[in-house]
Short mmCIF file of C-alpha atoms in Angstrom, two decimals:
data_model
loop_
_atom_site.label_atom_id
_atom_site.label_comp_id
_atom_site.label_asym_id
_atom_site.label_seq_id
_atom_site.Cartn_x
_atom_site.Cartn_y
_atom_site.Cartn_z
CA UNK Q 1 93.45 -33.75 123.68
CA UNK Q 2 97.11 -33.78 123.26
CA UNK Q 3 97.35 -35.96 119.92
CA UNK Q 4 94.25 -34.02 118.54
CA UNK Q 5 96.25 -30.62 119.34
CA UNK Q 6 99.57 -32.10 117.58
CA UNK Q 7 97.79 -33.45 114.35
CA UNK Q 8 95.97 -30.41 114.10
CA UNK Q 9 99.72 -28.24 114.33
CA UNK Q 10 100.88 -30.79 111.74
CA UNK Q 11 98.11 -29.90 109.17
CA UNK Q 12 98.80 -26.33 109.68
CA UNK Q 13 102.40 -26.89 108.92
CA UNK Q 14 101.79 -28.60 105.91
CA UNK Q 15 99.18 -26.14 104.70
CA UNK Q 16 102.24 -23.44 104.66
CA UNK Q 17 104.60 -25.11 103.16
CA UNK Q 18 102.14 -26.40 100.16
CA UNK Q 19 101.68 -22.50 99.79
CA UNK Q 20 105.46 -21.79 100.00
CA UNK Q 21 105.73 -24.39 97.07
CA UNK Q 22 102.76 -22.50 95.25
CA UNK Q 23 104.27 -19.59 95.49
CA UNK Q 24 108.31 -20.34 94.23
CA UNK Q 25 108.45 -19.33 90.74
CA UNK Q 26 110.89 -22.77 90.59
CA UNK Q 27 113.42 -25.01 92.23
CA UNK Q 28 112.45 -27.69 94.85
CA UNK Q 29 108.97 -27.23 96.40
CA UNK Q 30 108.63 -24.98 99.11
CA UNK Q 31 112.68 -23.44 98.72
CA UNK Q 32 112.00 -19.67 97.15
CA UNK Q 33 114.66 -19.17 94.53
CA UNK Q 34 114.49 -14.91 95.08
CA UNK Q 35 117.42 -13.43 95.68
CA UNK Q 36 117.43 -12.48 98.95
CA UNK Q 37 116.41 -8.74 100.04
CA UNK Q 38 118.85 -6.02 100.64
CA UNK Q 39 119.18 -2.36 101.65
CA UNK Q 40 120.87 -1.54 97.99
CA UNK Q 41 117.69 -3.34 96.24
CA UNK Q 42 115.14 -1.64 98.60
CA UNK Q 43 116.61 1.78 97.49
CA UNK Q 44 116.93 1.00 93.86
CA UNK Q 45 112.89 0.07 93.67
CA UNK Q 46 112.15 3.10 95.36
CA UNK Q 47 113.82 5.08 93.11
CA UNK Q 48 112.42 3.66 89.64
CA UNK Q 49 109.21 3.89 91.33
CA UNK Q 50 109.67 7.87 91.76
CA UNK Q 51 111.38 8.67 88.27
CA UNK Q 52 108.20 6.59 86.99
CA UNK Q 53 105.66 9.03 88.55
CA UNK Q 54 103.34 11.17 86.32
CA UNK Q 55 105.10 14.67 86.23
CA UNK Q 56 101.96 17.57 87.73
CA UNK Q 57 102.28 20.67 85.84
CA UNK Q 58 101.30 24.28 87.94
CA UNK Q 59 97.60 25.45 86.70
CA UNK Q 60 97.86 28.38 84.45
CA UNK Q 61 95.84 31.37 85.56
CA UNK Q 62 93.67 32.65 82.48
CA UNK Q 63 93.21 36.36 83.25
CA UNK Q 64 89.48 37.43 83.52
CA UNK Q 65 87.58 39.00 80.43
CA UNK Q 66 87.70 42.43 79.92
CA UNK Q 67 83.71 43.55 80.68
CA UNK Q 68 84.21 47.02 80.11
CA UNK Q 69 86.77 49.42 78.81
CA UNK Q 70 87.39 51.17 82.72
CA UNK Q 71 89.36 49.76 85.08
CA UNK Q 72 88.09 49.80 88.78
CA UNK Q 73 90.31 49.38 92.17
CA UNK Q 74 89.22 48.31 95.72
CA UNK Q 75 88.69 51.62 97.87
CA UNK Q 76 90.53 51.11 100.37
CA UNK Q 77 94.57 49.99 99.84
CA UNK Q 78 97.27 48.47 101.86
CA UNK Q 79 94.85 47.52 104.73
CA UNK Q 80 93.01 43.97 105.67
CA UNK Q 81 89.10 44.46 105.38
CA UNK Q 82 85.83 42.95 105.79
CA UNK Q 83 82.44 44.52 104.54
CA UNK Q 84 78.51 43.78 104.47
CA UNK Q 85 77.40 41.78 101.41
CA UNK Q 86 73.76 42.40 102.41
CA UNK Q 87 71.55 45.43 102.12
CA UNK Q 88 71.00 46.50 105.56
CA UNK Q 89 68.81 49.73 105.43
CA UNK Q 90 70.64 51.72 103.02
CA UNK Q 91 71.97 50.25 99.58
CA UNK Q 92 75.81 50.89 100.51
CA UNK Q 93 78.36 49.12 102.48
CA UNK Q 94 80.69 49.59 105.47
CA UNK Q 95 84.00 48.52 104.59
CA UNK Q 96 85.64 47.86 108.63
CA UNK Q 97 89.25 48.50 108.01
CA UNK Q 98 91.91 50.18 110.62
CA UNK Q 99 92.27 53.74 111.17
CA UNK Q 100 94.70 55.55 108.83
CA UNK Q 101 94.37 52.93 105.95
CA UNK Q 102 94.09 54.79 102.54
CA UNK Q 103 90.60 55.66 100.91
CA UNK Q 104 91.59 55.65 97.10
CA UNK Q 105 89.44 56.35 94.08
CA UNK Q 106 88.03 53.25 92.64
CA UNK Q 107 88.18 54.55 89.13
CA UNK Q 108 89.78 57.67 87.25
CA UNK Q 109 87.68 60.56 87.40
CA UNK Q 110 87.15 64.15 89.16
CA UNK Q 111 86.58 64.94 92.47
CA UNK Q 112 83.14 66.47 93.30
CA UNK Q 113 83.13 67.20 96.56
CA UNK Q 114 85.32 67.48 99.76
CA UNK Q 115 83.87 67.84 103.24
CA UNK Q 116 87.25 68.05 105.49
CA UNK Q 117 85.15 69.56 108.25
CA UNK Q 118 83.11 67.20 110.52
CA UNK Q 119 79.61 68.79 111.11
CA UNK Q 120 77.69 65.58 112.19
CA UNK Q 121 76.25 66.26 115.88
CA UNK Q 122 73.96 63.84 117.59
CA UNK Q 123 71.45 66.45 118.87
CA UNK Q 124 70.20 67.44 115.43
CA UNK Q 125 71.67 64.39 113.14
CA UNK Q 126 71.25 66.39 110.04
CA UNK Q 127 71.38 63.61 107.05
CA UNK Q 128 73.76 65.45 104.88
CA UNK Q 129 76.06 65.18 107.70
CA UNK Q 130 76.22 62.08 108.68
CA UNK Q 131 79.03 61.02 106.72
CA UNK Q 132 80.92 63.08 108.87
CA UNK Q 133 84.31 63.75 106.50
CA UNK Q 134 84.05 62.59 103.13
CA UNK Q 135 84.70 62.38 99.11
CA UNK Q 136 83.09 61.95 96.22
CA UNK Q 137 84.52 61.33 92.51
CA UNK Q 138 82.65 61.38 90.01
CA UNK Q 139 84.17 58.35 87.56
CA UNK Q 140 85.07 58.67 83.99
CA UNK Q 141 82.12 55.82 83.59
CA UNK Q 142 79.43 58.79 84.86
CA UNK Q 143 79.06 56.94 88.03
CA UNK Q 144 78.84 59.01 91.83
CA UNK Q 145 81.59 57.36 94.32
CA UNK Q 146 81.11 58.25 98.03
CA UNK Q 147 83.62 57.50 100.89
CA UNK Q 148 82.59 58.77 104.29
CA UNK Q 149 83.63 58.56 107.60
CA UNK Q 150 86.91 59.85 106.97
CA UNK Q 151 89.79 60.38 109.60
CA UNK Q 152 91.15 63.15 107.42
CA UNK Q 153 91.04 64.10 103.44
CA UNK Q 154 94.16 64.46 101.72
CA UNK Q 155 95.80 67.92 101.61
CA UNK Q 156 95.41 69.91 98.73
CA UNK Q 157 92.31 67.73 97.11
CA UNK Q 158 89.73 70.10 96.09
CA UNK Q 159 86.62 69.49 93.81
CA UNK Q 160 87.46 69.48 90.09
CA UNK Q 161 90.84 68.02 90.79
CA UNK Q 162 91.45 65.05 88.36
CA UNK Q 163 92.20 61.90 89.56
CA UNK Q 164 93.62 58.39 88.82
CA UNK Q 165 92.17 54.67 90.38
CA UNK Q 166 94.26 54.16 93.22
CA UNK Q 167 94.83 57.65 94.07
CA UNK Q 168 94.72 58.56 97.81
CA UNK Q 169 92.09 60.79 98.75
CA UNK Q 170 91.89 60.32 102.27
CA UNK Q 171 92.32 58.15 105.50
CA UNK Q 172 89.96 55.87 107.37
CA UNK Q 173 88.78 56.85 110.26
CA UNK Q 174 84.87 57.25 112.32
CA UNK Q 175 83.64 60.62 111.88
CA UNK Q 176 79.94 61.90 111.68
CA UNK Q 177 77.53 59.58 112.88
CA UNK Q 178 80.05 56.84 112.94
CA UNK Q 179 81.87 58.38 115.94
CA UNK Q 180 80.99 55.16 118.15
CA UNK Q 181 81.62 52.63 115.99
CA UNK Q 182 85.03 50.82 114.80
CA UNK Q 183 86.85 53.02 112.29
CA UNK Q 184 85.30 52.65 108.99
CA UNK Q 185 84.96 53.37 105.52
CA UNK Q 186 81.18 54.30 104.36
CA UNK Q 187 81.47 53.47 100.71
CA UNK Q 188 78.16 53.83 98.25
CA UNK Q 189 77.79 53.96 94.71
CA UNK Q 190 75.22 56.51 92.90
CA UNK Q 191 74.79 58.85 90.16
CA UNK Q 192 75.45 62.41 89.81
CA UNK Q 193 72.76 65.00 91.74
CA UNK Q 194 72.92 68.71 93.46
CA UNK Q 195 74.26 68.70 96.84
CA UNK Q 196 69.90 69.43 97.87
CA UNK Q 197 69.82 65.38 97.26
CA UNK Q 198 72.04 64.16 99.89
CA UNK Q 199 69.88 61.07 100.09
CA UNK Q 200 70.94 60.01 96.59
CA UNK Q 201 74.96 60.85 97.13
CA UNK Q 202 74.74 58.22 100.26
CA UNK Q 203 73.78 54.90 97.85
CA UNK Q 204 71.74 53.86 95.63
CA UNK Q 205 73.44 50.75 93.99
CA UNK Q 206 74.30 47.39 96.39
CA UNK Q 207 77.95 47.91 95.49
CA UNK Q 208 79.23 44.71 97.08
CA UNK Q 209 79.01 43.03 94.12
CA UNK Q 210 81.83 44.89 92.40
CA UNK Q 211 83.58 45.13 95.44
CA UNK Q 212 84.24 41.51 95.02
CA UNK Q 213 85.04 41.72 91.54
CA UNK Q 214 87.70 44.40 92.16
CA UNK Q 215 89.10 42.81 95.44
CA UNK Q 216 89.06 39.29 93.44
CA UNK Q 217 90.99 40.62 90.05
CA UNK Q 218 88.07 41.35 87.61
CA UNK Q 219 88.79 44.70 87.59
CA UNK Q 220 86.45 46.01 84.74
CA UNK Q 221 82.87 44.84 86.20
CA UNK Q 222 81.62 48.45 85.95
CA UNK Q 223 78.33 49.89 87.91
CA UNK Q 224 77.74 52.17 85.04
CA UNK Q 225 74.98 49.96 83.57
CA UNK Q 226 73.06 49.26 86.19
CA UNK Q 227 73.74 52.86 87.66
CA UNK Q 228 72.08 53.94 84.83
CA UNK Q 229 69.33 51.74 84.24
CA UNK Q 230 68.10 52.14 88.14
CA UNK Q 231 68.31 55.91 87.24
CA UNK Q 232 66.26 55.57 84.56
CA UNK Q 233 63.62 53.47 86.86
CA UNK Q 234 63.11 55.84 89.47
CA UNK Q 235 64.08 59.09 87.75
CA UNK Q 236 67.30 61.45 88.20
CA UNK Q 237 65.41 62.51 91.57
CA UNK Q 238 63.90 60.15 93.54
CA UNK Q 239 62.16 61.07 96.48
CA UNK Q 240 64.15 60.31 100.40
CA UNK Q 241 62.64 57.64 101.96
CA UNK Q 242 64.88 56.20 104.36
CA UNK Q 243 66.42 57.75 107.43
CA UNK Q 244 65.90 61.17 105.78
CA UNK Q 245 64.57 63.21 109.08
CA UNK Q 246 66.65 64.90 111.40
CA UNK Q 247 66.14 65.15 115.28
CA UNK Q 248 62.62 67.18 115.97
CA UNK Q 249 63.32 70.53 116.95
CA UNK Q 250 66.53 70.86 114.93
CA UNK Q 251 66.82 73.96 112.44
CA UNK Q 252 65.74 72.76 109.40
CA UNK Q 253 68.29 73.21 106.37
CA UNK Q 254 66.82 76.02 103.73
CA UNK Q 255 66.96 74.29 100.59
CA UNK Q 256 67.11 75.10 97.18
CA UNK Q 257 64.45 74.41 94.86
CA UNK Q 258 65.78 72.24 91.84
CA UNK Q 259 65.63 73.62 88.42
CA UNK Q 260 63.90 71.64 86.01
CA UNK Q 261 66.41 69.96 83.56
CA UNK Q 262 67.01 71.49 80.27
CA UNK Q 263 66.65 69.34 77.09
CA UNK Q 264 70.64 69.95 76.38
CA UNK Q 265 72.24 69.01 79.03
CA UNK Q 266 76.10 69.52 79.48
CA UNK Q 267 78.02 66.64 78.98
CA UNK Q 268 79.92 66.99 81.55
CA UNK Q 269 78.59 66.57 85.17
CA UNK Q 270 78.46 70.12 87.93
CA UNK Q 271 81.43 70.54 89.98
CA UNK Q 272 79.99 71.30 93.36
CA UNK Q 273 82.31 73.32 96.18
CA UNK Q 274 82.00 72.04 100.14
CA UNK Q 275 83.82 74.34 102.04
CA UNK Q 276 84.32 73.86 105.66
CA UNK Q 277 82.47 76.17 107.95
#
């Protein structure tokens, strides 16, 4: 066993040195004529290795394409949000955000209508109430902007007032039927109607969509066309039919029957008044 173990060692020794040999690029076999390594060497690779390195240059950002000539903002400003990108019941979204944060206009325009006065009350749950505080603006691209739930609307803002995207209009906050909830802003995207057609003021077009558009940087993805074309669709005055009752035995609210529209219409859209009581 012992002279089996020791020829076996001396094959093994002789297979490395063959492969020393192999490997010298010359000189006696099996003696390595390399300079021997050293710190200074080491460092000197290293660096030729890292000036030789492919250089990365920083992406460039193309700016997105200019899809229509109006330029939108996110609602609300200054303030971390989150919102629904799903229709729910309603085609409109909750935008969660903290109280106080600014409600701005998306888009230039003129104010509509100002509610500063929060009516909503859970034993009759009128529908046009249950926004609680809000704004609307109607935009320079024809299209109704609603934001609801307000905390407060911002002094002096009174329908017909002109306004710029960005503007603030109001605060965040849980009024009307949103009293129980997290503070909120109720955000929806419509056309123009009489104040008698609440139901059309509270959302009519999913408006998450462009929500992500303006939040993202693409700020002229405009509703107007599809505002439009849904309008023509279902007509200037669809019928309510969701969440349109109020609680049974409530005082109904006397309303006023529409006039039918004229051929000539005025170009520019009614300016309707909502005083607080």
């Amino acid at each position: 066993m012992r002279s089996g173990r020791t020829a076996a060692l001396v094959a093994l020794s002789g297979a490395a040195c063959l492969a020393a040999a192999c490997g010298a690029p010359t000189g006696v076999a099996g003696v390595s004529t390399l300079p021997p390594a050293s710190p200074a060497a080491d460092a000197a690779i290293a660096m030729a290795a890292a000036d030789t390195s492919p250089k990365v240059e920083a992406p460039v950002r193309i700016p997105p394409p200019e899809l229509s000539r109006f330029t939108y903002t996110f609602p609300v400003k200054g303030c971390e949000v989150t919102y629904s990108r799903k229709l729910l019941v309603l085609p409109k979204t909750t935008i969660w955000a903290a109280r106080g944060c600014a409600f701005v206009s998306p888009v230039d325009g003129v104010v509509r209508e100002v509610n500063a006065n929060n009516r909503w009350a859970p034993s009759t749950d009128h529908g046009w109430e249950r926004e609680g505080r809000f704004v609307s603006v109607i935009g320079d691209d024809g299209v109704a902007y609603l934001g609801g739930h307000l905390e407060s609307v911002e002094p002096g803002l009174a329908p017909g007032t002109q306004v710029k995207a960005g503007q603030r209009l109001g605060t965040v906050g849980n009024s009307g039927n949103a009293r129980d909830l997290a503070t909120n802003l109720y955000f929806a995207i419509s056309w123009p109607t009489p104040p008698q057609y609440w139901w059309i003021r509270r959302g009519m077009v999913e408006p998450w969509r462009y929500l992500d558009a303006w939040d993202d940087g693409n700020r002229t993805l405009s509703p107007r066309r599809e505002t439009l074309t849904l309008r023509k669709r279902l007509g200037e005055f669809p019928a309510c039919t969701q969440l349109c009752a109020s609680k049974p035995g409530s005082p109904p609210k006397p309303e006023r029957k529409p006039k039918p529209p004229t051929k000539h219409r005025p170009k520019d859209p009614e300016v309707v008044v909502v005083t607080p009581n």
